[in-house]
PDB file of C-alpha atoms in Angstrom:
ATOM      1  CA  UNK Z   1     -49.184 -10.571 -34.289  1.00  0.00           C
ATOM      2  CA  UNK Z   2     -46.459 -13.176 -34.168  1.00  0.00           C
ATOM      3  CA  UNK Z   3     -45.366 -14.423 -30.725  1.00  0.00           C
ATOM      4  CA  UNK Z   4     -42.360 -16.617 -29.912  1.00  0.00           C
ATOM      5  CA  UNK Z   5     -42.897 -19.503 -27.519  1.00  0.00           C
ATOM      6  CA  UNK Z   6     -41.290 -19.186 -24.056  1.00  0.00           C
ATOM      7  CA  UNK Z   7     -38.812 -21.979 -24.734  1.00  0.00           C
ATOM      8  CA  UNK Z   8     -37.594 -20.485 -28.005  1.00  0.00           C
ATOM      9  CA  UNK Z   9     -33.743 -20.054 -28.138  1.00  0.00           C
ATOM     10  CA  UNK Z  10     -33.996 -16.288 -28.670  1.00  0.00           C
ATOM     11  CA  UNK Z  11     -36.120 -15.860 -25.534  1.00  0.00           C
ATOM     12  CA  UNK Z  12     -33.767 -18.087 -23.524  1.00  0.00           C
ATOM     13  CA  UNK Z  13     -30.744 -16.190 -24.844  1.00  0.00           C
ATOM     14  CA  UNK Z  14     -32.267 -12.836 -23.895  1.00  0.00           C
ATOM     15  CA  UNK Z  15     -33.199 -13.996 -20.396  1.00  0.00           C
ATOM     16  CA  UNK Z  16     -29.623 -15.278 -19.870  1.00  0.00           C
ATOM     17  CA  UNK Z  17     -28.265 -11.906 -20.968  1.00  0.00           C
ATOM     18  CA  UNK Z  18     -30.579 -10.086 -18.580  1.00  0.00           C
ATOM     19  CA  UNK Z  19     -29.510 -12.333 -15.688  1.00  0.00           C
ATOM     20  CA  UNK Z  20     -25.838 -11.804 -16.540  1.00  0.00           C
ATOM     21  CA  UNK Z  21     -26.415  -8.056 -16.735  1.00  0.00           C
ATOM     22  CA  UNK Z  22     -27.995  -8.016 -13.261  1.00  0.00           C
ATOM     23  CA  UNK Z  23     -25.142 -10.083 -11.850  1.00  0.00           C
ATOM     24  CA  UNK Z  24     -22.550  -7.731 -13.338  1.00  0.00           C
ATOM     25  CA  UNK Z  25     -24.343  -4.668 -11.982  1.00  0.00           C
ATOM     26  CA  UNK Z  26     -24.571  -6.250  -8.525  1.00  0.00           C
ATOM     27  CA  UNK Z  27     -20.884  -7.186  -8.401  1.00  0.00           C
ATOM     28  CA  UNK Z  28     -19.793  -3.813  -9.772  1.00  0.00           C
ATOM     29  CA  UNK Z  29     -21.734  -2.015  -7.044  1.00  0.00           C
ATOM     30  CA  UNK Z  30     -20.383  -4.435  -4.446  1.00  0.00           C
ATOM     31  CA  UNK Z  31     -16.792  -3.789  -5.570  1.00  0.00           C
ATOM     32  CA  UNK Z  32     -17.315  -0.013  -5.330  1.00  0.00           C
ATOM     33  CA  UNK Z  33     -18.723  -0.371  -1.828  1.00  0.00           C
ATOM     34  CA  UNK Z  34     -15.729  -2.478  -0.754  1.00  0.00           C
ATOM     35  CA  UNK Z  35     -13.208  -0.025  -2.206  1.00  0.00           C
ATOM     36  CA  UNK Z  36     -14.902   2.849  -0.375  1.00  0.00           C
ATOM     37  CA  UNK Z  37     -14.791   0.858   2.854  1.00  0.00           C
ATOM     38  CA  UNK Z  38     -11.096   0.066   2.326  1.00  0.00           C
ATOM     39  CA  UNK Z  39     -10.417   3.726   1.674  1.00  0.00           C
ATOM     40  CA  UNK Z  40     -12.307   4.561   4.863  1.00  0.00           C
ATOM     41  CA  UNK Z  41      -9.958   2.377   6.950  1.00  0.00           C
ATOM     42  CA  UNK Z  42      -6.863   3.917   5.378  1.00  0.00           C
ATOM     43  CA  UNK Z  43      -8.174   7.459   5.733  1.00  0.00           C
ATOM     44  CA  UNK Z  44      -9.119   6.898   9.382  1.00  0.00           C
ATOM     45  CA  UNK Z  45      -5.741   5.290  10.052  1.00  0.00           C
ATOM     46  CA  UNK Z  46      -3.968   8.278   8.537  1.00  0.00           C
ATOM     47  CA  UNK Z  47      -6.029  10.720  10.618  1.00  0.00           C
ATOM     48  CA  UNK Z  48      -5.301   8.751  13.788  1.00  0.00           C
ATOM     49  CA  UNK Z  49      -1.592   8.612  12.894  1.00  0.00           C
ATOM     50  CA  UNK Z  50      -1.446  12.376  12.415  1.00  0.00           C
ATOM     51  CA  UNK Z  51      -3.116  12.850  15.823  1.00  0.00           C
ATOM     52  CA  UNK Z  52      -0.567  10.550  17.465  1.00  0.00           C
ATOM     53  CA  UNK Z  53      -3.085   7.759  18.121  1.00  0.00           C
ATOM     54  CA  UNK Z  54      -0.736   5.024  16.944  1.00  0.00           C
ATOM     55  CA  UNK Z  55      -2.595   2.005  18.318  1.00  0.00           C
ATOM     56  CA  UNK Z  56      -5.864   3.050  16.660  1.00  0.00           C
ATOM     57  CA  UNK Z  57      -4.155   3.890  13.382  1.00  0.00           C
ATOM     58  CA  UNK Z  58      -2.317   0.553  13.421  1.00  0.00           C
ATOM     59  CA  UNK Z  59      -5.632  -1.298  13.704  1.00  0.00           C
ATOM     60  CA  UNK Z  60      -7.127   0.653  10.793  1.00  0.00           C
ATOM     61  CA  UNK Z  61      -4.088   0.085   8.573  1.00  0.00           C
ATOM     62  CA  UNK Z  62      -4.198  -3.634   9.380  1.00  0.00           C
ATOM     63  CA  UNK Z  63      -7.918  -3.752   8.530  1.00  0.00           C
ATOM     64  CA  UNK Z  64      -7.132  -2.050   5.248  1.00  0.00           C
ATOM     65  CA  UNK Z  65      -4.406  -4.602   4.496  1.00  0.00           C
ATOM     66  CA  UNK Z  66      -6.783  -7.491   5.193  1.00  0.00           C
ATOM     67  CA  UNK Z  67      -9.128  -6.112   2.535  1.00  0.00           C
ATOM     68  CA  UNK Z  68      -6.386  -4.927   0.172  1.00  0.00           C
ATOM     69  CA  UNK Z  69      -3.111  -6.807   0.769  1.00  0.00           C
ATOM     70  CA  UNK Z  70      -1.311  -4.857  -1.965  1.00  0.00           C
ATOM     71  CA  UNK Z  71      -1.840  -1.418  -0.418  1.00  0.00           C
ATOM     72  CA  UNK Z  72       1.755  -0.307   0.010  1.00  0.00           C
ATOM     73  CA  UNK Z  73       0.757   2.922   1.771  1.00  0.00           C
ATOM     74  CA  UNK Z  74      -0.681   1.008   4.733  1.00  0.00           C
ATOM     75  CA  UNK Z  75       2.544  -0.977   5.088  1.00  0.00           C
ATOM     76  CA  UNK Z  76       4.530   2.270   4.962  1.00  0.00           C
ATOM     77  CA  UNK Z  77       2.457   3.800   7.741  1.00  0.00           C
ATOM     78  CA  UNK Z  78       2.756   0.619   9.787  1.00  0.00           C
ATOM     79  CA  UNK Z  79       6.537   0.828   9.442  1.00  0.00           C
ATOM     80  CA  UNK Z  80       6.416   4.432  10.688  1.00  0.00           C
ATOM     81  CA  UNK Z  81       4.355   3.318  13.691  1.00  0.00           C
ATOM     82  CA  UNK Z  82       6.797   0.520  14.496  1.00  0.00           C
ATOM     83  CA  UNK Z  83       9.710   2.946  14.167  1.00  0.00           C
ATOM     84  CA  UNK Z  84       8.065   5.258  16.701  1.00  0.00           C
ATOM     85  CA  UNK Z  85       7.379   2.314  19.015  1.00  0.00           C
ATOM     86  CA  UNK Z  86      10.957   1.088  18.459  1.00  0.00           C
ATOM     87  CA  UNK Z  87       9.938  -2.387  17.287  1.00  0.00           C
ATOM     88  CA  UNK Z  88      12.769  -2.788  14.781  1.00  0.00           C
ATOM     89  CA  UNK Z  89      11.872  -6.193  13.316  1.00  0.00           C
ATOM     90  CA  UNK Z  90       8.346  -5.095  12.394  1.00  0.00           C
ATOM     91  CA  UNK Z  91       9.650  -1.726  11.218  1.00  0.00           C
ATOM     92  CA  UNK Z  92      12.027  -3.341   8.741  1.00  0.00           C
ATOM     93  CA  UNK Z  93       9.553  -6.044   7.708  1.00  0.00           C
ATOM     94  CA  UNK Z  94       6.936  -3.443   6.756  1.00  0.00           C
ATOM     95  CA  UNK Z  95       9.522  -1.339   4.922  1.00  0.00           C
ATOM     96  CA  UNK Z  96      10.545  -4.387   2.912  1.00  0.00           C
ATOM     97  CA  UNK Z  97       6.911  -5.194   2.134  1.00  0.00           C
ATOM     98  CA  UNK Z  98       6.372  -1.613   0.988  1.00  0.00           C
ATOM     99  CA  UNK Z  99       9.373  -1.894  -1.324  1.00  0.00           C
ATOM    100  CA  UNK Z 100       8.246  -5.264  -2.582  1.00  0.00           C
ATOM    101  CA  UNK Z 101       4.929  -3.731  -3.646  1.00  0.00           C
ATOM    102  CA  UNK Z 102       6.337  -0.348  -4.713  1.00  0.00           C
ATOM    103  CA  UNK Z 103      10.091  -0.769  -5.409  1.00  0.00           C
ATOM    104  CA  UNK Z 104      10.786   2.928  -6.004  1.00  0.00           C
ATOM    105  CA  UNK Z 105       8.877   4.328  -3.025  1.00  0.00           C
ATOM    106  CA  UNK Z 106      11.023   7.240  -1.870  1.00  0.00           C
ATOM    107  CA  UNK Z 107       9.880   7.290   1.741  1.00  0.00           C
ATOM    108  CA  UNK Z 108      10.496   3.580   2.228  1.00  0.00           C
ATOM    109  CA  UNK Z 109      13.872   3.728   0.448  1.00  0.00           C
ATOM    110  CA  UNK Z 110      14.996   6.675   2.551  1.00  0.00           C
ATOM    111  CA  UNK Z 111      13.884   5.007   5.779  1.00  0.00           C
ATOM    112  CA  UNK Z 112      15.511   1.666   4.856  1.00  0.00           C
ATOM    113  CA  UNK Z 113      18.811   3.260   3.811  1.00  0.00           C
ATOM    114  CA  UNK Z 114      18.891   5.216   7.093  1.00  0.00           C
ATOM    115  CA  UNK Z 115      18.111   2.095   9.104  1.00  0.00           C
ATOM    116  CA  UNK Z 116      20.710  -0.018   7.312  1.00  0.00           C
ATOM    117  CA  UNK Z 117      23.377   2.639   7.824  1.00  0.00           C
ATOM    118  CA  UNK Z 118      22.513   2.702  11.530  1.00  0.00           C
ATOM    119  CA  UNK Z 119      22.617  -1.115  11.653  1.00  0.00           C
ATOM    120  CA  UNK Z 120      25.980  -1.201   9.865  1.00  0.00           C
ATOM    121  CA  UNK Z 121      24.703  -2.989   6.726  1.00  0.00           C
ATOM    122  CA  UNK Z 122      26.545  -0.655   4.354  1.00  0.00           C
ATOM    123  CA  UNK Z 123      26.319  -2.822   1.239  1.00  0.00           C
ATOM    124  CA  UNK Z 124      22.515  -2.970   1.282  1.00  0.00           C
ATOM    125  CA  UNK Z 125      22.362   0.727   2.166  1.00  0.00           C
ATOM    126  CA  UNK Z 126      24.486   1.576  -0.880  1.00  0.00           C
ATOM    127  CA  UNK Z 127      22.362  -0.585  -3.211  1.00  0.00           C
ATOM    128  CA  UNK Z 128      19.111   0.949  -1.981  1.00  0.00           C
ATOM    129  CA  UNK Z 129      20.661   4.426  -2.120  1.00  0.00           C
ATOM    130  CA  UNK Z 130      21.391   3.978  -5.829  1.00  0.00           C
ATOM    131  CA  UNK Z 131      17.699   3.207  -6.420  1.00  0.00           C
ATOM    132  CA  UNK Z 132      16.739   6.189  -4.256  1.00  0.00           C
ATOM    133  CA  UNK Z 133      18.995   8.554  -6.257  1.00  0.00           C
ATOM    134  CA  UNK Z 134      17.448   7.466  -9.553  1.00  0.00           C
ATOM    135  CA  UNK Z 135      13.838   7.607  -8.411  1.00  0.00           C
ATOM    136  CA  UNK Z 136      13.696  10.590  -6.053  1.00  0.00           C
ATOM    137  CA  UNK Z 137      11.180  13.308  -6.848  1.00  0.00           C
ATOM    138  CA  UNK Z 138       9.979  14.770  -3.565  1.00  0.00           C
ATOM    139  CA  UNK Z 139      12.784  13.744  -1.181  1.00  0.00           C
ATOM    140  CA  UNK Z 140      15.741  14.755  -3.351  1.00  0.00           C
ATOM    141  CA  UNK Z 141      16.986  17.097  -0.628  1.00  0.00           C
ATOM    142  CA  UNK Z 142      17.617  13.972   1.485  1.00  0.00           C
ATOM    143  CA  UNK Z 143      19.936  12.630  -1.226  1.00  0.00           C
ATOM    144  CA  UNK Z 144      22.824  14.792  -0.027  1.00  0.00           C
ATOM    145  CA  UNK Z 145      22.248  13.790   3.583  1.00  0.00           C
ATOM    146  CA  UNK Z 146      22.286  10.078   2.729  1.00  0.00           C
ATOM    147  CA  UNK Z 147      25.257  10.491   0.415  1.00  0.00           C
ATOM    148  CA  UNK Z 148      27.262  12.110   3.222  1.00  0.00           C
ATOM    149  CA  UNK Z 149      26.282   9.326   5.643  1.00  0.00           C
ATOM    150  CA  UNK Z 150      27.403   6.675   3.143  1.00  0.00           C
ATOM    151  CA  UNK Z 151      30.719   8.487   2.572  1.00  0.00           C
ATOM    152  CA  UNK Z 152      31.291   8.591   6.337  1.00  0.00           C
ATOM    153  CA  UNK Z 153      30.560   4.878   6.552  1.00  0.00           C
ATOM    154  CA  UNK Z 154      33.409   4.131   4.125  1.00  0.00           C
ATOM    155  CA  UNK Z 155      35.895   5.669   6.561  1.00  0.00           C
TER     156      UNK Z 155
END
């Protein structure tokens, strides 16, 4: 039987492929574990939010953002928490971050238009309302409410 020497290029090539395969499997499993952990923080934050435990939910949403900075849902929930706590700067900052990551997010658009109308920034409210009108799917019933508020602001 013919046997290749250990330093033959075919043997070296195969051992490199095996090592690469193990590395890919390890990183793939590691990525799945991290995504499950990130999901765990978001899910726990949402549960705490629904129970009215705003401080605990805020911590979980922030942990989720540390691991996944592009998770617009965590920013949206943080903005809701800050609205409840009446911390307006953080409320608006998180709404803007949500819209930066997800420009047609209905909840964030509705909340921002309402806030800007309350603040008296009618031009920005009108611009965001136009986006809201075009992209609404689940909050379309709020379109009439916002439209009436914008019409009142003209007077």
